[in-house]
Amino acid sequence: MSISSDLSNARRRLPRQDRGARRVAAILQAAAALIVEVGYEAATLTEVAARAGASIGTLYQYFPNKEAVAQALRVQYGDEMAARWTPLVAEAARLGIADLVERLFAVMLGFLAEFPAYLQLLDITVDNRRDPVARNRLREHFALLFRAKQPGLSLKEASRVANVTFQILKSMNRLWTQSSADERRALVKEYKLALTSYLNARLGN
Amino acid sequence: MSISSDLSNARRRLPRQDRGARRVAAILQAAAALIVEVGYEAATLTEVAARAGASIGTLYQYFPNKEAVAQALRVQYGDEMAARWTPLVAEAARLGIADLVERLFAVMLGFLAEFPAYLQLLDITVDNRRDPVARNRLREHFALLFRAKQPGLSLKEASRVANVTFQILKSMNRLWTQSSADERRALVKEYKLALTSYLNARLGN
DNA sequence: AAAGAAGATGAGCATATCCTCAGATTTGTC
DNA sequence: GACAAATCTGAGGATATGCTCATCTTCTTT
């Protein structure tokens, strides 16, 4: 069971030439775009291959199945996300809560503008379970950030506050995607108020 | 297009005998249970029929496809939800924000304990879109509640606060389902703090 | 108890998606 | 330019799921 799922997530072939690396990149990009358009479930690897300008056989040489493609995207996004969090964690202690919330939103909104498939991929369920690796990685980043802001928090508490904060941030996406430009501005303001109020009450000054 | 989607959501045959009504009820119950277990996408109507003790042909006499089954469940849940909100809306004006939040949680947690498939059904996407009927119905209930609490709010504002509140409430489910009993208690406390802080700041005293 | 209406059955056709594989093509190396 | 390794191709086999329909059973009505 664990072995087979390990294998199913592994790359089948690692690209050894430039051509291969470009193919893999094109496939991942096409997959992300298609997932955003039609959703993960409805996205077929045949269509992904076509959009990437590759044959279906080529795709299957690099990825054994759809979940492996999703996993590769998650890893890529996770790396990119980590790169954007790290400086924020270092600054957290110096920032007031309102400023911290501003920065959180800037990072999240910037990231989602660039990688709109991110949240969809996080929410994908395999056997009705979400990917624990990607989840834990994010939670740890958030937890670090809140402990930097307030060292008095226990690890468990920091982790819980991190979870709640991230869930709330994430929940904005649902409304965001179906709003007009004006409504989006108001929505962000509303969510900033919600998070600021919560974190003020929780990490209180 | 709109006609075909209307037809696809319609019941194929309405039960006219007790036996039929019981069959439909059994099918819906089996569908809800299966969806909770394996998720909407992975749930097949063949399996639903088997669990309901019916043949696949019987199921298809009442429902033309899976989406129609989901829609029937949504309608059923929507009715039940409305029945639980209505008394709360009437009381809202008299309650303080902390009490209001307590009641919101009581209603939601009670409902989800009884109908765990509810949120999954709300989040289902058809053609990558969610069901606007079920969404609007809930939003309007929430908006009414906040206007009862504070008549000064514009309809748009009340609707926005309602949306944000519901999204935040909903986001708790993700963490809830994967927590132990102890962690759940702490989680609810955390979310109550978050919502209370937000609504206090928004509807201010 | 007869007849029509409602309900039930499940083998099997239609369709769709996953994924393989034998062979062709391109690239790198000497 | 010759050879090997890497890459690419896409028809089609395997499998899964959606859904139909001819036929049978049960219920209701008179």
Coordinates of N, CA and C in Angstrom, one line a residue, chain B:
Chain B
M1 N -29.2 24.6 -23.9 CA -28.2 24.5 -22.8 C -28.9 24.6 -21.4
S2 N -29.7 25.7 -21.3 CA -30.4 25.9 -20.0 C -31.5 24.9 -19.8
I3 N -32.1 24.5 -21.0 CA -33.2 23.5 -20.9 C -32.6 22.2 -20.5
S4 N -31.5 21.8 -21.2 CA -31.0 20.5 -20.9 C -30.5 20.4 -19.4
S5 N -29.9 21.5 -18.9 CA -29.5 21.4 -17.5 C -30.7 21.4 -16.6
D6 N -31.7 22.0 -17.0 CA -32.9 21.9 -16.2 C -33.4 20.5 -16.1
L7 N -33.5 19.9 -17.3 CA -34.0 18.5 -17.4 C -33.1 17.6 -16.6
S8 N -31.8 17.8 -16.6 CA -30.9 16.9 -16.0 C -31.0 17.0 -14.5
N9 N -31.5 18.1 -14.0 CA -31.7 18.2 -12.5 C -33.1 17.7 -12.1
A10 N -34.0 17.6 -13.0 CA -35.3 17.2 -12.7 C -35.4 15.7 -12.3
R11 N -36.3 15.4 -11.4 CA -36.6 14.0 -11.1 C -37.2 13.4 -12.3
R12 N -36.8 12.1 -12.6 CA -37.3 11.4 -13.7 C -38.8 10.9 -13.4
R13 N -39.0 10.4 -12.3 CA -40.3 9.9 -11.9 C -40.5 10.3 -10.4
L14 N -41.6 10.8 -10.1 CA -41.9 11.2 -8.7 C -42.6 10.0 -8.1
P15 N -42.2 9.6 -6.9 CA -42.8 8.4 -6.3 C -44.3 8.7 -6.0
R16 N -45.1 7.7 -6.3 CA -46.5 7.8 -6.0 C -47.0 6.8 -5.0
Q17 N -46.2 6.0 -4.6 CA -46.6 5.0 -3.6 C -45.6 5.1 -2.5
D18 N -46.0 4.5 -1.3 CA -45.1 4.5 -0.2 C -43.8 3.9 -0.5
R19 N -43.9 2.8 -1.2 CA -42.7 2.0 -1.6 C -41.7 2.9 -2.3
G20 N -42.2 3.7 -3.2 CA -41.4 4.6 -4.0 C -40.7 5.7 -3.1
A21 N -41.5 6.2 -2.2 CA -41.0 7.3 -1.3 C -39.9 6.7 -0.5
R22 N -40.1 5.5 0.0 CA -39.1 4.9 0.8 C -37.8 4.6 0.0
R23 N -38.0 4.2 -1.2 CA -36.8 3.9 -2.0 C -36.0 5.2 -2.2
V24 N -36.7 6.3 -2.6 CA -36.0 7.6 -2.8 C -35.3 8.0 -1.5
A25 N -35.9 7.8 -0.4 CA -35.3 8.2 0.9 C -34.0 7.4 1.1
A26 N -34.2 6.1 0.8 CA -33.0 5.2 1.0 C -31.9 5.5 0.1
I27 N -32.2 5.9 -1.1 CA -31.2 6.2 -2.1 C -30.4 7.5 -1.7
L28 N -31.2 8.5 -1.2 CA -30.6 9.7 -0.8 C -29.7 9.5 0.4
Q29 N -30.2 8.7 1.3 CA -29.4 8.5 2.5 C -28.1 7.7 2.2
A30 N -28.2 6.7 1.3 CA -27.0 6.0 0.9 C -26.1 6.9 0.2
A31 N -26.6 7.7 -0.7 CA -25.7 8.7 -1.4 C -24.9 9.6 -0.5
A32 N -25.6 10.1 0.5 CA -25.0 11.0 1.5 C -23.9 10.3 2.2
A33 N -24.2 9.1 2.6 CA -23.2 8.3 3.4 C -22.0 8.0 2.5
L34 N -22.2 7.6 1.3 CA -21.1 7.2 0.4 C -20.3 8.5 0.0
I35 N -20.9 9.6 -0.2 CA -20.2 10.8 -0.5 C -19.3 11.2 0.6
V36 N -19.8 11.1 1.9 CA -18.9 11.4 3.0 C -17.7 10.4 3.1
E37 N -17.9 9.2 2.7 CA -16.9 8.2 2.8 C -15.8 8.4 1.7
V38 N -16.2 8.5 0.5 CA -15.3 8.5 -0.6 C -15.2 9.8 -1.4
G39 N -16.0 10.7 -1.1 CA -16.1 12.0 -1.8 C -17.1 11.9 -3.0
Y40 N -17.5 13.1 -3.5 CA -18.5 13.1 -4.5 C -18.0 12.5 -5.8
E41 N -16.8 12.8 -6.2 CA -16.4 12.4 -7.5 C -16.3 10.8 -7.6
A42 N -15.8 10.3 -6.5 CA -15.5 8.8 -6.5 C -16.8 8.0 -6.2
A43 N -17.9 8.7 -5.8 CA -19.1 8.0 -5.5 C -19.8 7.6 -6.8
T44 N -20.1 6.3 -7.0 CA -20.8 5.9 -8.2 C -22.2 5.6 -7.9
L45 N -23.1 5.8 -8.8 CA -24.5 5.5 -8.6 C -24.8 4.0 -8.4
T46 N -24.0 3.2 -9.1 CA -24.1 1.8 -8.9 C -23.9 1.4 -7.5
E47 N -22.9 2.0 -6.9 CA -22.6 1.7 -5.4 C -23.7 2.2 -4.6
V48 N -24.2 3.4 -4.9 CA -25.3 4.0 -4.1 C -26.5 3.1 -4.2
A49 N -26.9 2.6 -5.4 CA -28.0 1.7 -5.5 C -27.8 0.5 -4.6
A50 N -26.6 -0.1 -4.7 CA -26.4 -1.3 -4.0 C -26.6 -1.1 -2.5
R51 N -26.1 0.0 -2.0 CA -26.2 0.3 -0.6 C -27.6 0.6 -0.2
A52 N -28.4 1.1 -1.1 CA -29.8 1.4 -0.8 C -30.6 0.2 -0.9
G53 N -30.0 -1.0 -1.3 CA -30.8 -2.2 -1.5 C -31.7 -2.1 -2.7
A54 N -31.2 -1.3 -3.7 CA -32.0 -1.2 -4.9 C -31.2 -1.6 -6.1
S55 N -31.8 -1.9 -7.2 CA -31.0 -2.2 -8.4 C -30.7 -0.8 -9.1
I56 N -29.7 -0.9 -10.0 CA -29.3 0.3 -10.7 C -30.4 0.9 -11.5
G57 N -31.2 0.1 -12.1 CA -32.4 0.5 -12.9 C -33.4 1.3 -12.1
T58 N -33.6 0.8 -10.9 CA -34.6 1.5 -10.0 C -34.1 3.0 -9.7
L59 N -32.8 3.1 -9.4 CA -32.2 4.4 -9.1 C -32.5 5.3 -10.3
Y60 N -32.2 4.8 -11.5 CA -32.3 5.7 -12.7 C -33.8 6.0 -13.0
Q61 N -34.7 5.3 -12.4 CA -36.1 5.7 -12.6 C -36.4 7.0 -11.9
Y62 N -35.7 7.2 -10.8 CA -36.0 8.4 -10.0 C -35.0 9.6 -10.3
F63 N -33.8 9.2 -10.6 CA -32.8 10.3 -10.9 C -32.1 10.1 -12.2
P64 N -32.0 11.1 -13.0 CA -31.4 10.9 -14.3 C -29.8 10.8 -14.3
N65 N -29.2 11.3 -13.2 CA -27.8 11.3 -13.1 C -27.3 11.7 -11.7
K66 N -26.1 11.6 -11.4 CA -25.5 11.9 -10.1 C -25.8 13.3 -9.6
E67 N -25.7 14.2 -10.5 CA -25.9 15.6 -10.1 C -27.4 15.8 -9.6
A68 N -28.3 15.1 -10.2 CA -29.7 15.2 -9.7 C -29.8 14.7 -8.3
V69 N -29.1 13.6 -8.0 CA -29.1 13.1 -6.6 C -28.5 14.2 -5.7
A70 N -27.4 14.7 -6.1 CA -26.8 15.8 -5.2 C -27.7 16.9 -5.1
Q71 N -28.4 17.3 -6.1 CA -29.3 18.5 -6.0 C -30.5 18.2 -5.1
A72 N -31.0 17.0 -5.1 CA -32.1 16.6 -4.2 C -31.6 16.7 -2.8
L73 N -30.4 16.2 -2.5 CA -29.8 16.3 -1.2 C -29.7 17.8 -0.8
R74 N -29.2 18.6 -1.7 CA -29.0 20.0 -1.3 C -30.3 20.6 -1.0
V75 N -31.4 20.3 -1.7 CA -32.7 20.9 -1.4 C -33.1 20.4 0.0
Q76 N -33.0 19.2 0.2 CA -33.4 18.6 1.5 C -32.6 19.3 2.6
Y77 N -31.3 19.4 2.5 CA -30.5 20.0 3.5 C -30.8 21.5 3.6
G78 N -31.1 22.2 2.5 CA -31.4 23.6 2.5 C -32.7 23.8 3.3
D79 N -33.7 23.0 3.2 CA -34.9 23.1 3.9 C -34.7 23.0 5.4
E80 N -33.9 22.0 5.8 CA -33.6 21.7 7.2 C -32.8 22.8 7.8
M81 N -31.9 23.4 7.0 CA -31.0 24.5 7.5 C -31.9 25.7 7.7
A82 N -32.8 26.0 6.8 CA -33.7 27.2 6.9 C -34.5 27.1 8.2
A83 N -35.0 25.9 8.5 CA -35.8 25.7 9.7 C -35.0 26.0 10.9
R84 N -33.7 25.8 10.9 CA -32.9 26.1 12.1 C -32.4 27.5 12.2
W85 N -32.3 28.2 11.0 CA -31.9 29.6 11.0 C -33.0 30.5 11.5
T86 N -34.2 30.2 11.0 CA -35.3 31.2 11.2 C -35.4 31.7 12.6
P87 N -35.5 30.8 13.6 CA -35.7 31.3 15.0 C -34.5 32.2 15.4
L88 N -33.3 31.9 14.9 CA -32.1 32.6 15.2 C -32.2 34.1 14.7
V89 N -32.7 34.2 13.5 CA -32.8 35.5 12.9 C -33.7 36.4 13.7
A90 N -34.8 35.8 14.2 CA -35.8 36.6 15.0 C -35.1 37.0 16.3
E91 N -34.2 36.2 16.9 CA -33.6 36.6 18.1 C -32.4 37.5 18.0
A92 N -31.8 37.6 16.8 CA -30.5 38.3 16.6 C -30.5 39.6 17.3
A93 N -31.5 40.5 17.1 CA -31.5 41.8 17.6 C -31.3 41.9 19.1
R94 N -31.8 40.9 19.8 CA -31.8 40.9 21.2 C -30.5 40.4 21.8
L95 N -29.7 39.6 21.0 CA -28.5 39.0 21.5 C -27.3 39.9 21.4
G96 N -26.4 39.7 22.3 CA -25.1 40.3 22.2 C -24.2 39.5 21.2
I97 N -23.1 40.1 20.7 CA -22.3 39.4 19.7 C -21.8 38.1 20.2
A98 N -21.3 38.0 21.4 CA -20.8 36.8 21.9 C -21.9 35.7 21.9
D99 N -23.1 36.1 22.4 CA -24.2 35.1 22.4 C -24.6 34.7 21.0
L100 N -24.6 35.7 20.1 CA -24.9 35.4 18.7 C -24.0 34.3 18.1
V101 N -22.7 34.5 18.4 CA -21.7 33.6 17.9 C -21.9 32.2 18.5
E102 N -22.2 32.2 19.8 CA -22.5 30.9 20.4 C -23.6 30.2 19.6
R103 N -24.6 30.9 19.3 CA -25.8 30.3 18.6 C -25.4 29.8 17.2
L104 N -24.7 30.7 16.6 CA -24.2 30.3 15.2 C -23.5 28.9 15.2
F105 N -22.6 28.8 16.2 CA -21.8 27.6 16.3 C -22.7 26.4 16.7
A106 N -23.7 26.6 17.6 CA -24.5 25.6 18.0 C -25.3 25.0 16.8
V107 N -25.8 26.0 16.0 CA -26.6 25.5 14.8 C -25.7 24.8 13.8
M108 N -24.6 25.4 13.5 CA -23.7 24.8 12.5 C -23.2 23.4 13.0
L109 N -22.7 23.3 14.2 CA -22.1 22.1 14.6 C -23.2 21.0 14.7
G110 N -24.4 21.4 15.2 CA -25.5 20.4 15.3 C -25.9 19.9 13.9
F111 N -25.9 20.8 13.0 CA -26.3 20.5 11.6 C -25.3 19.5 11.0
L112 N -24.1 19.9 11.1 CA -23.0 19.1 10.5 C -22.9 17.7 11.1
A113 N -23.2 17.6 12.4 CA -23.2 16.3 13.1 C -24.2 15.4 12.5
E114 N -25.4 16.0 12.2 CA -26.5 15.2 11.6 C -26.4 15.0 10.1
F115 N -25.8 16.0 9.4 CA -25.7 15.9 7.9 C -24.3 16.2 7.5
P116 N -23.4 15.3 7.7 CA -22.0 15.6 7.4 C -21.7 15.8 5.9
A117 N -22.6 15.4 5.1 CA -22.3 15.6 3.6 C -22.6 17.0 3.2
Y118 N -23.2 17.8 4.1 CA -23.7 19.2 3.6 C -22.6 20.0 3.0
L119 N -21.5 20.2 3.7 CA -20.4 21.1 3.1 C -19.8 20.5 1.8
Q120 N -19.6 19.2 1.8 CA -19.1 18.6 0.6 C -20.0 18.9 -0.6
L121 N -21.3 18.8 -0.4 CA -22.3 19.1 -1.5 C -22.3 20.5 -1.9
L122 N -22.1 21.4 -0.9 CA -22.1 22.9 -1.3 C -20.9 23.2 -2.1
D123 N -19.8 22.4 -1.9 CA -18.5 22.8 -2.6 C -18.4 22.1 -3.9
I124 N -19.3 21.2 -4.2 CA -19.2 20.4 -5.5 C -19.3 21.4 -6.6
T125 N -18.4 21.2 -7.6 CA -18.4 22.0 -8.8 C -18.9 21.2 -10.0
V126 N -19.9 21.8 -10.7 CA -20.3 21.3 -12.0 C -19.9 22.2 -13.1
D127 N -19.1 21.7 -14.0 CA -18.5 22.6 -15.0 C -17.6 23.7 -14.3
N128 N -17.0 23.3 -13.2 CA -16.2 24.2 -12.4 C -17.0 25.3 -11.8
R129 N -18.3 25.2 -11.6 CA -19.1 26.2 -11.0 C -19.9 25.6 -9.8
R130 N -20.1 26.3 -8.8 CA -20.9 25.8 -7.7 C -22.4 26.2 -7.8
D131 N -23.2 25.5 -7.1 CA -24.6 25.7 -7.2 C -25.0 27.0 -6.6
P132 N -25.5 28.0 -7.5 CA -25.8 29.3 -7.0 C -27.0 29.4 -6.1
V133 N -28.0 28.5 -6.4 CA -29.2 28.5 -5.6 C -28.9 28.2 -4.1
A134 N -28.3 27.1 -3.8 CA -28.0 26.8 -2.5 C -27.1 27.9 -1.8
R135 N -26.2 28.4 -2.5 CA -25.3 29.5 -2.0 C -26.1 30.7 -1.6
N136 N -26.9 31.2 -2.6 CA -27.7 32.4 -2.3 C -28.6 32.3 -1.1
R137 N -29.2 31.1 -1.1 CA -30.2 30.9 0.0 C -29.5 31.1 1.4
L138 N -28.4 30.5 1.5 CA -27.7 30.6 2.8 C -27.2 32.0 3.0
R139 N -26.7 32.7 2.0 CA -26.2 34.0 2.2 C -27.3 34.9 2.6
E140 N -28.5 34.8 2.0 CA -29.6 35.6 2.4 C -30.0 35.4 3.8
H141 N -29.9 34.2 4.3 CA -30.3 34.0 5.7 C -29.3 34.7 6.6
F142 N -28.0 34.6 6.3 CA -27.0 35.2 7.1 C -27.2 36.8 7.0
A143 N -27.4 37.3 5.8 CA -27.5 38.7 5.7 C -28.7 39.2 6.5
L144 N -29.8 38.5 6.5 CA -31.0 38.9 7.3 C -30.6 39.0 8.7
L145 N -29.8 38.0 9.2 CA -29.4 37.9 10.6 C -28.6 39.2 11.0
F146 N -27.7 39.6 10.1 CA -26.8 40.7 10.5 C -27.6 42.0 10.4
R147 N -28.5 42.1 9.5 CA -29.3 43.3 9.4 C -30.2 43.4 10.6
A148 N -30.7 42.3 11.1 CA -31.5 42.3 12.3 C -30.7 42.8 13.4
K149 N -29.4 42.4 13.4 CA -28.6 42.9 14.5 C -28.2 44.3 14.4
Q150 N -28.0 44.8 13.2 CA -27.6 46.1 13.0 C -28.2 46.7 11.7
P151 N -29.4 47.4 11.8 CA -30.1 47.8 10.7 C -29.4 48.9 9.8
G152 N -28.3 49.5 10.4 CA -27.6 50.5 9.7 C -26.8 49.9 8.5
L153 N -26.6 48.7 8.5 CA -25.8 48.1 7.4 C -26.6 48.2 6.0
S154 N -25.9 48.5 5.0 CA -26.5 48.4 3.7 C -26.7 46.9 3.3
L155 N -27.5 46.7 2.3 CA -27.7 45.3 1.9 C -26.4 44.7 1.4
K156 N -25.7 45.5 0.7 CA -24.4 45.0 0.1 C -23.4 44.6 1.2
E157 N -23.3 45.5 2.2 CA -22.4 45.3 3.3 C -22.8 44.1 4.1
A158 N -24.1 44.0 4.4 CA -24.6 42.9 5.2 C -24.4 41.6 4.5
S159 N -24.6 41.6 3.2 CA -24.3 40.4 2.4 C -22.8 40.0 2.4
R160 N -22.0 41.0 2.4 CA -20.5 40.8 2.4 C -20.1 40.2 3.8
V161 N -20.6 40.8 4.8 CA -20.3 40.3 6.2 C -20.8 38.9 6.3
A162 N -22.0 38.7 5.7 CA -22.6 37.3 5.8 C -21.7 36.3 5.0
N163 N -21.2 36.7 3.9 CA -20.3 35.8 3.1 C -19.1 35.5 3.9
V164 N -18.5 36.5 4.4 CA -17.2 36.3 5.1 C -17.4 35.4 6.3
T165 N -18.5 35.7 7.1 CA -18.8 34.9 8.3 C -19.0 33.5 7.9
F166 N -19.7 33.2 6.9 CA -20.0 31.8 6.5 C -18.8 31.1 6.0
Q167 N -18.0 31.8 5.2 CA -16.7 31.2 4.7 C -15.8 30.8 5.9
I168 N -15.7 31.7 6.9 CA -14.9 31.4 8.0 C -15.4 30.2 8.8
L169 N -16.7 30.3 9.1 CA -17.3 29.1 9.7 C -17.0 27.8 9.0
K170 N -17.3 27.9 7.7 CA -17.1 26.7 6.9 C -15.7 26.2 6.9
S171 N -14.7 27.1 7.0 CA -13.3 26.7 6.9 C -12.9 25.9 8.1
M172 N -13.7 26.0 9.2 CA -13.4 25.2 10.3 C -13.5 23.7 10.1
N173 N -14.4 23.4 9.2 CA -14.7 22.0 8.9 C -13.5 21.2 8.5
R174 N -12.6 21.8 7.7 CA -11.4 21.1 7.2 C -10.6 20.6 8.4
L175 N -10.4 21.5 9.4 CA -9.6 21.2 10.5 C -10.3 20.2 11.5
W176 N -11.6 20.5 11.6 CA -12.4 19.7 12.5 C -12.4 18.2 12.2
T177 N -12.6 17.9 10.9 CA -12.7 16.5 10.5 C -11.4 15.7 10.8
Q178 N -10.3 16.4 10.9 CA -9.0 15.7 11.1 C -8.4 15.9 12.5
S179 N -9.3 16.3 13.4 CA -8.8 16.5 14.8 C -9.3 15.5 15.8
S180 N -8.6 15.4 16.8 CA -9.1 14.5 18.0 C -10.1 15.3 18.7
A181 N -10.8 14.6 19.7 CA -11.8 15.3 20.5 C -11.3 16.5 21.2
D182 N -10.2 16.3 21.8 CA -9.6 17.5 22.6 C -9.3 18.6 21.7
E183 N -8.6 18.3 20.6 CA -8.2 19.4 19.7 C -9.5 20.1 19.1
R184 N -10.5 19.3 18.9 CA -11.8 19.9 18.4 C -12.3 21.0 19.4
R185 N -12.3 20.7 20.7 CA -12.7 21.7 21.6 C -11.9 23.0 21.5
A186 N -10.6 22.8 21.5 CA -9.7 24.0 21.4 C -9.9 24.7 20.1
L187 N -10.2 24.0 19.0 CA -10.4 24.6 17.7 C -11.7 25.4 17.7
V188 N -12.7 24.9 18.3 CA -14.0 25.6 18.4 C -13.8 26.9 19.1
K189 N -13.1 26.8 20.2 CA -12.8 28.0 21.0 C -12.1 29.0 20.2
E190 N -11.1 28.6 19.5 CA -10.3 29.4 18.6 C -11.2 30.1 17.6
Y191 N -12.0 29.4 16.9 CA -12.9 30.0 15.9 C -13.9 30.9 16.5
K192 N -14.4 30.6 17.7 CA -15.3 31.5 18.3 C -14.6 32.8 18.6
L193 N -13.4 32.7 19.0 CA -12.7 34.0 19.3 C -12.5 34.8 18.0
A194 N -12.2 34.1 16.9 CA -12.0 34.7 15.6 C -13.2 35.4 15.2
L195 N -14.3 34.7 15.2 CA -15.6 35.3 14.7 C -16.1 36.4 15.6
T196 N -16.0 36.2 16.9 CA -16.4 37.3 17.9 C -15.6 38.5 17.7
S197 N -14.3 38.4 17.5 CA -13.5 39.6 17.3 C -13.9 40.3 16.1
Y198 N -14.0 39.5 15.0 CA -14.4 40.1 13.7 C -15.8 40.8 13.8
L199 N -16.7 40.2 14.3 CA -18.1 40.7 14.3 C -18.2 41.9 15.3
N200 N -17.4 41.8 16.4 CA -17.3 43.0 17.3 C -16.8 44.2 16.6
A201 N -15.7 44.0 15.8 CA -15.1 45.1 15.1 C -16.0 45.6 14.0
R202 N -16.8 44.7 13.4 CA -17.6 45.1 12.3 C -19.0 45.6 12.6
L203 N -19.6 45.0 13.6 CA -20.9 45.4 14.0 C -20.8 46.3 15.2
G204 N -19.6 46.5 15.7 CA -19.2 47.2 16.9 C -20.3 47.5 17.9
N205 N -20.0 47.5 19.1 CA -21.0 47.8 20.2 C -21.2 49.3 20.4

